[in-house]
Short mmCIF file of N, CA and C in Angstrom, two decimals:
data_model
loop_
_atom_site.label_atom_id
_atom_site.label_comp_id
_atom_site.label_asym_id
_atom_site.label_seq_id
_atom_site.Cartn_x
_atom_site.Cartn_y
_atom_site.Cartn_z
N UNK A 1 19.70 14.56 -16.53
CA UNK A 1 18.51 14.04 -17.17
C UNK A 1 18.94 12.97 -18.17
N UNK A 2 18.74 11.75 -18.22
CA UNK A 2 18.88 10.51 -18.59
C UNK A 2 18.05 10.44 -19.94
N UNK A 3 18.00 10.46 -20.76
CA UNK A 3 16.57 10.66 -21.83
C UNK A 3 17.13 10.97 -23.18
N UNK A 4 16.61 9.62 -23.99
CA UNK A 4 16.96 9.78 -25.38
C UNK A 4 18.80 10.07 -25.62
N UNK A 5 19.33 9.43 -24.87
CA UNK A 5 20.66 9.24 -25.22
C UNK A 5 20.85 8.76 -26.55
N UNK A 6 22.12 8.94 -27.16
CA UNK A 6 22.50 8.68 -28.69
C UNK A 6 22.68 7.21 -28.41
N UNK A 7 22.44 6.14 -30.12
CA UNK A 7 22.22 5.23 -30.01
C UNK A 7 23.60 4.42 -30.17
N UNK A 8 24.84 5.32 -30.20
CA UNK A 8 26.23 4.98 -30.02
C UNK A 8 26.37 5.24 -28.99
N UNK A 9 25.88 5.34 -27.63
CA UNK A 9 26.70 5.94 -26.89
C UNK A 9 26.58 4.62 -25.84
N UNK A 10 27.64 3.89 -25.50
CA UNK A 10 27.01 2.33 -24.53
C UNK A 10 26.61 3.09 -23.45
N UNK A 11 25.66 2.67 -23.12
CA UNK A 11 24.52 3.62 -22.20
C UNK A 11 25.18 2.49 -20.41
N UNK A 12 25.63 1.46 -20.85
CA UNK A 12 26.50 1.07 -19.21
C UNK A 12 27.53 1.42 -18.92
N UNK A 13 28.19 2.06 -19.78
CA UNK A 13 29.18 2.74 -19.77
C UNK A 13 29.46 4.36 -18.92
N UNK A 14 28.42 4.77 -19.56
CA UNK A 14 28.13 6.20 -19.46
C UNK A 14 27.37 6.26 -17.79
N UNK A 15 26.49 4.99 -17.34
CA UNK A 15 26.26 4.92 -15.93
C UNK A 15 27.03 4.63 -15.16
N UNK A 16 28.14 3.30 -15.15
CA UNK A 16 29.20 3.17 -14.61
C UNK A 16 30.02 4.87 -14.56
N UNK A 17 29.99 5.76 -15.19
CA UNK A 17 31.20 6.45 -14.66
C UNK A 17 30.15 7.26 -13.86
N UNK A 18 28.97 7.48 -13.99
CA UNK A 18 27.88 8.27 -13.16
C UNK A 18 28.12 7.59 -12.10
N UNK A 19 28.47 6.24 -11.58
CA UNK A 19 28.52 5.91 -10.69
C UNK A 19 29.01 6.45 -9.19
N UNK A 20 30.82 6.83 -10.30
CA UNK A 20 31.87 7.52 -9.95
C UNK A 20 31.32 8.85 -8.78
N UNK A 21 30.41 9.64 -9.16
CA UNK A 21 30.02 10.73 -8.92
C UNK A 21 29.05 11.26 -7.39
N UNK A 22 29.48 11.68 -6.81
CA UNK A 22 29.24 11.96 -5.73
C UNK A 22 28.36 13.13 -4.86
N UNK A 23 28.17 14.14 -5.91
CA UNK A 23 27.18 15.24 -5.74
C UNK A 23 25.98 15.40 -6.43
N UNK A 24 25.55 14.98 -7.77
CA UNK A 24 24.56 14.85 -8.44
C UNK A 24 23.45 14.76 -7.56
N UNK A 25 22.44 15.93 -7.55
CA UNK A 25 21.38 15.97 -6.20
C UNK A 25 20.05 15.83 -7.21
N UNK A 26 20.01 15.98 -8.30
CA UNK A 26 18.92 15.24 -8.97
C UNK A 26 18.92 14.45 -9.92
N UNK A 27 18.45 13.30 -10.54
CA UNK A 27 18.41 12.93 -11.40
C UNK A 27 16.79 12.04 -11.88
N UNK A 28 16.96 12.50 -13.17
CA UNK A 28 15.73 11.99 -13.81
C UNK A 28 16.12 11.13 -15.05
N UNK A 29 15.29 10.05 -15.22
CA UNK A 29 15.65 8.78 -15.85
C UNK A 29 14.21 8.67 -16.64
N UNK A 30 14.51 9.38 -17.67
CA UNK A 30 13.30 9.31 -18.59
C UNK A 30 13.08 8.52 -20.25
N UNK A 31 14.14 7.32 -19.93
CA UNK A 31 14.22 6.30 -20.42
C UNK A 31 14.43 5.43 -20.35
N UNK A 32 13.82 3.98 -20.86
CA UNK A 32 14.00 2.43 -20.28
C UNK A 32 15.22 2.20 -20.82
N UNK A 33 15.97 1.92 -19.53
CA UNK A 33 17.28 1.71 -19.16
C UNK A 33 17.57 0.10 -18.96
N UNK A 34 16.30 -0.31 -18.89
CA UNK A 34 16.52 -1.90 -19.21
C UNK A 34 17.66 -2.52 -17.86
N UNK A 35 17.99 -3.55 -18.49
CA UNK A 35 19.14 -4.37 -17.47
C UNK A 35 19.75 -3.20 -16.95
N UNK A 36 20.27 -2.55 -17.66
CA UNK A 36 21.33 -1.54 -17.27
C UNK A 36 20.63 -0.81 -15.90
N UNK A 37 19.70 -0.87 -15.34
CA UNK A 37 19.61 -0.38 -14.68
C UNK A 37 20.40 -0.99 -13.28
N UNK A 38 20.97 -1.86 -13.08
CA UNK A 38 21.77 -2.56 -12.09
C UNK A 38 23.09 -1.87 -12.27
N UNK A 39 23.49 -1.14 -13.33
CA UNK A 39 24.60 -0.51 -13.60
C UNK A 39 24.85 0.87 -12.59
N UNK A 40 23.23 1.34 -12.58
CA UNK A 40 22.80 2.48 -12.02
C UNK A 40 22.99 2.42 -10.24
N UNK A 41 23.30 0.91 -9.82
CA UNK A 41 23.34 0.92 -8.61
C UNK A 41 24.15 1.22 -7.41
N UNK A 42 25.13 1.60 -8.12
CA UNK A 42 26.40 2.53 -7.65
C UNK A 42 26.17 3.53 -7.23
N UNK A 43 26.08 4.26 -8.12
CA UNK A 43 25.50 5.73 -7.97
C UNK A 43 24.40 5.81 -7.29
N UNK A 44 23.33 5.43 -6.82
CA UNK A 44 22.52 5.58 -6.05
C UNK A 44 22.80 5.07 -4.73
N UNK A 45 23.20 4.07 -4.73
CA UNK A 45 23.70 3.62 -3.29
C UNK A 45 24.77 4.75 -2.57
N UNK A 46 25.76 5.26 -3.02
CA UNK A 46 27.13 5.92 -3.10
C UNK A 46 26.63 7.46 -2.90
N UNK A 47 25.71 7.89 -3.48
CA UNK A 47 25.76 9.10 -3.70
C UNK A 47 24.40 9.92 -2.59
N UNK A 48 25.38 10.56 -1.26
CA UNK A 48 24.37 11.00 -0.22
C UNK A 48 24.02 12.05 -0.58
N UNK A 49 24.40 12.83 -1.79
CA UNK A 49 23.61 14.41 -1.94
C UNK A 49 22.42 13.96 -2.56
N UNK A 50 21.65 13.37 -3.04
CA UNK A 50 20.73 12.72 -4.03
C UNK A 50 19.88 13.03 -3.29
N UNK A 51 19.14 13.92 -3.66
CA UNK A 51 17.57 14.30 -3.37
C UNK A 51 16.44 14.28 -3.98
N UNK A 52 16.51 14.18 -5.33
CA UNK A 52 15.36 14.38 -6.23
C UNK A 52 15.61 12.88 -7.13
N UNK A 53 14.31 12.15 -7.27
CA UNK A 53 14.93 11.23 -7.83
C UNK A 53 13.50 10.78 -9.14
N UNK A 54 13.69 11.50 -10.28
CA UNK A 54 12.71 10.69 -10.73
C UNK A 54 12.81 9.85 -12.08
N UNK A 55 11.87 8.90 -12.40
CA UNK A 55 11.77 7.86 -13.25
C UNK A 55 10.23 8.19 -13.86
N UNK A 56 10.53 8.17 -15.19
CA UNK A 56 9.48 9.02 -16.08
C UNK A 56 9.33 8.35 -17.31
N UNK A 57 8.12 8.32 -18.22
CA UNK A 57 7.96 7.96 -19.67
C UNK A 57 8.58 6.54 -19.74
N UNK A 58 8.49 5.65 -18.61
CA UNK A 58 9.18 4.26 -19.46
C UNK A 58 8.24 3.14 -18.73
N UNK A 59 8.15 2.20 -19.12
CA UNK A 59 7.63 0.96 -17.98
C UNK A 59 8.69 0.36 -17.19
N UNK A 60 8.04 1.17 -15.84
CA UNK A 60 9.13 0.24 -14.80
C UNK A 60 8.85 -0.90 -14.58
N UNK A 61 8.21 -1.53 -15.26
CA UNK A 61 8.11 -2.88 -14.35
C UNK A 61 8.32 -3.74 -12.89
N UNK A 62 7.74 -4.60 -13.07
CA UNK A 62 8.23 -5.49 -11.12
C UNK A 62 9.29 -5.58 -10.87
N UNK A 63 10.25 -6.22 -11.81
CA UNK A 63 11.75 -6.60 -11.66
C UNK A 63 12.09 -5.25 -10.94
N UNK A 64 12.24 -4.20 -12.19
CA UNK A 64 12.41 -2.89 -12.09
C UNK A 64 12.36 -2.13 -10.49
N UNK A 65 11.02 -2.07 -10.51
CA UNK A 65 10.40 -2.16 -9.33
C UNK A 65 10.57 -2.58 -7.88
N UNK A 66 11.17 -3.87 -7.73
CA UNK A 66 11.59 -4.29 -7.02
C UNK A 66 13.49 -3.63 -6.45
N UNK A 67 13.72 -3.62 -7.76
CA UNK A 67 15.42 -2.86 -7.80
C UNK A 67 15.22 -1.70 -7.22
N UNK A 68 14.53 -0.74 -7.63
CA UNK A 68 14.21 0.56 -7.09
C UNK A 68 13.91 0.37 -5.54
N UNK A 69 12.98 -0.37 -5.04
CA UNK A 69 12.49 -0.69 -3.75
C UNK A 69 13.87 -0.98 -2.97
N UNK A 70 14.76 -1.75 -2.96
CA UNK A 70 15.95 -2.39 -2.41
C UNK A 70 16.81 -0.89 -2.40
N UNK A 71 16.79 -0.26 -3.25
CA UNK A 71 17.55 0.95 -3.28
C UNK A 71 17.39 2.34 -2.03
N UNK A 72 15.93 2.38 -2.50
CA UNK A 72 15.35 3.19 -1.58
C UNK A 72 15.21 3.07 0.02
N UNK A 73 15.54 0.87 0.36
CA UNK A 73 16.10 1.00 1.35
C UNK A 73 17.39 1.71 2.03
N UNK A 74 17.83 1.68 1.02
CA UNK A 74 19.41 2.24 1.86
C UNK A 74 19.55 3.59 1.54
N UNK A 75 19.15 4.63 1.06
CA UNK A 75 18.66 5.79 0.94
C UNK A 75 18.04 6.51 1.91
N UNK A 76 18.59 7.53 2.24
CA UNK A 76 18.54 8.22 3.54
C UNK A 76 18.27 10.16 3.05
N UNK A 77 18.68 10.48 1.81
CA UNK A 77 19.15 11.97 1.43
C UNK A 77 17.79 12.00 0.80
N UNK A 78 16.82 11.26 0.30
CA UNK A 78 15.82 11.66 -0.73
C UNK A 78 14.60 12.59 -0.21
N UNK A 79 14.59 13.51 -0.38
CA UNK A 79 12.76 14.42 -0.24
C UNK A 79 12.58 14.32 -1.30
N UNK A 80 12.55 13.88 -2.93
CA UNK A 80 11.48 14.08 -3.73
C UNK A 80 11.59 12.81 -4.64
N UNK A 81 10.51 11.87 -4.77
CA UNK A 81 10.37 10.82 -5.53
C UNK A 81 9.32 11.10 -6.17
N UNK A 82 9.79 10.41 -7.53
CA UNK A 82 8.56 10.71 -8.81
C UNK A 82 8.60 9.34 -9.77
N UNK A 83 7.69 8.92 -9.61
CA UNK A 83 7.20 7.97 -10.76
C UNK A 83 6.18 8.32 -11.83
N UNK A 84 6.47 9.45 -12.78
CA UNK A 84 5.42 9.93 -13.08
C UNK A 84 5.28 9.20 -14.54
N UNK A 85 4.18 8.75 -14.77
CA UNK A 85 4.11 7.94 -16.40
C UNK A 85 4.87 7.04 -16.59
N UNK A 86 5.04 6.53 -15.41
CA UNK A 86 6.29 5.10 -15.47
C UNK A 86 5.42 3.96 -15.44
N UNK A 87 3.80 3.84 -16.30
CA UNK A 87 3.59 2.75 -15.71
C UNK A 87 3.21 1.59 -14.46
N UNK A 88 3.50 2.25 -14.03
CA UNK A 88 3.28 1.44 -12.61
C UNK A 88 2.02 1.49 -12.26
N UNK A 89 2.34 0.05 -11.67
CA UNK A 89 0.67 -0.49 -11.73
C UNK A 89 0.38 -1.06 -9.93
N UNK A 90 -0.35 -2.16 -9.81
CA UNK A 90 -0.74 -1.99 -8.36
C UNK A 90 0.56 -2.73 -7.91
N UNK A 91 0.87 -3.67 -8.29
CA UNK A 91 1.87 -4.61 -7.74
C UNK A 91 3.46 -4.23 -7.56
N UNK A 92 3.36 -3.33 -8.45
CA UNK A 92 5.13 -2.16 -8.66
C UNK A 92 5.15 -1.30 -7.41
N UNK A 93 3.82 -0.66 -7.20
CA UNK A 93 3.92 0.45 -6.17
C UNK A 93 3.40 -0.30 -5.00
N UNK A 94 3.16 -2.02 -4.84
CA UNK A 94 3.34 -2.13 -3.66
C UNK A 94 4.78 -2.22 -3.10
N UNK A 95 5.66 -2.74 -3.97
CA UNK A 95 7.33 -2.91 -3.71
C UNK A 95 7.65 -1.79 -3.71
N UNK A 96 7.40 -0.82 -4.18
CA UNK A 96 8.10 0.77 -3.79
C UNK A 96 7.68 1.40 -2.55
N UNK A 97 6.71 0.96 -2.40
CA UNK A 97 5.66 1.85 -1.30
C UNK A 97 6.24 0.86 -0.15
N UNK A 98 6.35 -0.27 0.31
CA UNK A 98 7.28 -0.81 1.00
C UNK A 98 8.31 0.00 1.76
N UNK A 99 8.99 0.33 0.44
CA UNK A 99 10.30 0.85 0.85
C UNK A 99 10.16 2.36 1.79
N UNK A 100 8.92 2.78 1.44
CA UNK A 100 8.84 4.34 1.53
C UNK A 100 8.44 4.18 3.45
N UNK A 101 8.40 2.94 3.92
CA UNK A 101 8.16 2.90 5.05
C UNK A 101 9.16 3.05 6.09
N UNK A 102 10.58 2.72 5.22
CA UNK A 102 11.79 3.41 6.13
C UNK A 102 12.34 4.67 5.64
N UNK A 103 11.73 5.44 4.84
CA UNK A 103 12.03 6.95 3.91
C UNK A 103 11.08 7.99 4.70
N UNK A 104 11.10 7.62 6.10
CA UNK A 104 10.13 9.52 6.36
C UNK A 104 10.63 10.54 6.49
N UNK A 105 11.82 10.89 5.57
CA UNK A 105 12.14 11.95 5.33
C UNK A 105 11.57 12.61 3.86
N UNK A 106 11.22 11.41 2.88
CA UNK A 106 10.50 11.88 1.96
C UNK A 106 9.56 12.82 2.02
N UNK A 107 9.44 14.02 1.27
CA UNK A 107 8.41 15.39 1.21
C UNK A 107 7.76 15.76 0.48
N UNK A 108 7.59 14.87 -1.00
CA UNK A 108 7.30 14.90 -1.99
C UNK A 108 7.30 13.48 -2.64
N UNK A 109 6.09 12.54 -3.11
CA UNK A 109 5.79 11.24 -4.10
C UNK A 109 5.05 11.72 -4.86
N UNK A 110 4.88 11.37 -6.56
CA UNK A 110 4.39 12.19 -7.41
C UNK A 110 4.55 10.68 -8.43
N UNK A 111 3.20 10.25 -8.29
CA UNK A 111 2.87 8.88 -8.63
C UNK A 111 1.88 8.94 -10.08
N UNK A 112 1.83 10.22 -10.32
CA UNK A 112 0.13 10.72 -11.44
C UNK A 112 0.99 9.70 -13.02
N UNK A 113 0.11 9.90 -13.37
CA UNK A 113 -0.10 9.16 -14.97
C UNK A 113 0.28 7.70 -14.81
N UNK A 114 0.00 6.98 -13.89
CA UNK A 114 0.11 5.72 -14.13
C UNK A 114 -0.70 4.68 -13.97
N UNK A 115 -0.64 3.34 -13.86
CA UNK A 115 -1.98 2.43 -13.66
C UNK A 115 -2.35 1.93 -12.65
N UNK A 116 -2.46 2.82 -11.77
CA UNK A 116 -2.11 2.68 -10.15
C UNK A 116 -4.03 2.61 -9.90
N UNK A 117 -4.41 1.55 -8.92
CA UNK A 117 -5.78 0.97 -9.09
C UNK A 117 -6.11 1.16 -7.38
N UNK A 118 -7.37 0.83 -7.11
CA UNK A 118 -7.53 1.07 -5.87
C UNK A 118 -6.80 -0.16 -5.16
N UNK A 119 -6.21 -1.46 -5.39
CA UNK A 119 -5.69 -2.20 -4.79
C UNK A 119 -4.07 -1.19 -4.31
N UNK A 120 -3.51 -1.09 -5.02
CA UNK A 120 -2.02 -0.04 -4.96
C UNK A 120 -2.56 1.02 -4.28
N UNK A 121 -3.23 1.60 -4.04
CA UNK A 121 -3.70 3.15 -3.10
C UNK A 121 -3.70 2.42 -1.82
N UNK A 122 -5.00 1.39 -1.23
CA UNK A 122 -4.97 0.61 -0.52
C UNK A 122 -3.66 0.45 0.09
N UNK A 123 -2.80 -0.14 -0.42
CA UNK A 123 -1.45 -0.41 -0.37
C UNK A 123 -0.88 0.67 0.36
N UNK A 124 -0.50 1.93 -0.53
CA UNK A 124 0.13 2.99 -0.28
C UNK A 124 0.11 3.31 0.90
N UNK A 125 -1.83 3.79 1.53
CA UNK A 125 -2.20 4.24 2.22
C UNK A 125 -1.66 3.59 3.70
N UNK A 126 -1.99 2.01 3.53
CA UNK A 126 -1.45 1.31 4.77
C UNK A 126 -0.12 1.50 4.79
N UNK A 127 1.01 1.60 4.19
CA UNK A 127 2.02 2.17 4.11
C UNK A 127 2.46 3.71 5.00
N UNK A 128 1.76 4.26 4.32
CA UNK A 128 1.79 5.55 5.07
C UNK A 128 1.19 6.05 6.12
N UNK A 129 0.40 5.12 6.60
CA UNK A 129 -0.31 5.36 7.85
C UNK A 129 0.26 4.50 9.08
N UNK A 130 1.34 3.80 8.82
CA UNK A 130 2.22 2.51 9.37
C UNK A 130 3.60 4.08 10.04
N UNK A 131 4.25 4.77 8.56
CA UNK A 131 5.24 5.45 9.08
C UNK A 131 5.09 6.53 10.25
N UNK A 132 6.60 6.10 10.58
CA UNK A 132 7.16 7.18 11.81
C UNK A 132 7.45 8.28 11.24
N UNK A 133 7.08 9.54 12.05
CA UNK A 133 7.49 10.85 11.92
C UNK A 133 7.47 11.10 10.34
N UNK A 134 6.22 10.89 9.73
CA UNK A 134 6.24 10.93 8.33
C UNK A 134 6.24 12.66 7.89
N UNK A 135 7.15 12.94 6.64
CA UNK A 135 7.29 14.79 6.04
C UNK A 135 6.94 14.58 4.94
N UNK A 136 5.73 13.76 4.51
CA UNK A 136 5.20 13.72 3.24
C UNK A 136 4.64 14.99 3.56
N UNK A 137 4.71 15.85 2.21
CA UNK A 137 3.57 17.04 2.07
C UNK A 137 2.95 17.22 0.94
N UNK A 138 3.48 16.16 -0.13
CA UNK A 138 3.03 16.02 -1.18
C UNK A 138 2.48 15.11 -2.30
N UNK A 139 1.84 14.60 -2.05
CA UNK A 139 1.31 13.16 -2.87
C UNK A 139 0.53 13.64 -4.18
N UNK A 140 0.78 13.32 -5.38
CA UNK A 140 0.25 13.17 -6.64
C UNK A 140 -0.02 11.84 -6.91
N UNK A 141 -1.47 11.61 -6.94
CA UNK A 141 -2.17 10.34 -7.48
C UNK A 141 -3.09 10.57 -8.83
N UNK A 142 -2.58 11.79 -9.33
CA UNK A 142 -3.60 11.97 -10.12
C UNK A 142 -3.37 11.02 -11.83
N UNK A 143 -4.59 10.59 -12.60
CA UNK A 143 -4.61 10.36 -13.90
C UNK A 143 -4.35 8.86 -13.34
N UNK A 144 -5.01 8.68 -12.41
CA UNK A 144 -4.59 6.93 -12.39
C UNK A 144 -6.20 6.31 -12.16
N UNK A 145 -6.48 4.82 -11.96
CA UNK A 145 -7.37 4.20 -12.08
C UNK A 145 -8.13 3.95 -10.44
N UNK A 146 -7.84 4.85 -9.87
CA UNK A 146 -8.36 4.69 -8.31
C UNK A 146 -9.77 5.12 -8.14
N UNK A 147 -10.46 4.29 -7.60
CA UNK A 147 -12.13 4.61 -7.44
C UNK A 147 -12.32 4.94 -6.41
N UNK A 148 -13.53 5.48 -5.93
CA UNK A 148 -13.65 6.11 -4.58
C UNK A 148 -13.18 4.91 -3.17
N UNK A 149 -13.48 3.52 -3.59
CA UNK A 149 -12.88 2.96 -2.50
C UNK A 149 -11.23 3.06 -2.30
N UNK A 150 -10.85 3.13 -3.24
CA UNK A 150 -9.26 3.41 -2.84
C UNK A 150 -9.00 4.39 -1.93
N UNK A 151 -9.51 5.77 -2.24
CA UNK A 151 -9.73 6.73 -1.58
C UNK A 151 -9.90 6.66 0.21
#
């Protein structure tokens, strides 16, 4: 769990050696990690036990967003993604939701508390109605800005 690290501690530092690491099957990133998040790209690329992956309490932004998306291409081990209170808005979770079109092993997206609008559901939906052999069984959209047309 990534969150509220000490304000001595060089936080690219401490990801670079996470990099190193090869079994870590969950991790949660419940702080803006900023640039550094390119630091993080080791370890996610590298690491096939990785199953649980979530990003919480920060604004992911597009950039962000987009990094995550590129990741999740090459990601093959994940059943549980969570963006929960990360912010994300329609244009973030179209670049993630992208990605989730070569992820149908995913079993679990858990998208609630964010600013996710009926344009991004829209999105999602064509997304997920596009995938092969999809094992979603779990979608959380809740606490977001979706109106019955999103639906």
């Amino acid at each position: 769990n990534i969150s509220d690290l000490p304000d001595n501690l060089n936080i690219d530092s401490f990801l670079r050696g996470l990099g190193h690491n090869r079994s870590i099957q969950t991790l949660c990133i419940c702080t803006d990690i900023g640039e550094s998040f390119q630091t993080l790209v080791p370890f996610l690329r590298n690491n096939n036990n990785l199953r649980d992956l979530t990003f919480t309490c920060f604004n992911i932004g597009l950039q962000c967003a987009r990094n995550i998306a590129s990741l999740l291409g090459q990601r093959s081990s994940l059943k549980c993604l969570s963006f929960e209170q990360a912010n994300l808005g329609d244009e973030e979770l179209v670049e993630v939701a992208a990605a989730l079109r070569i992820q149908p092993q995913i079993e679990e997206l858990n998208l609630s508390g964010n600013d996710i609008g009926r344009d991004g559901c829209v999105a999602l939906g064509s997304i997920l109605e596009g995938m092969r052999n999809p094992n979603l069984a779990a979608l959380d959209l809740g606490y977001n800005d979706i109106d019955d047309e999103g639906l």
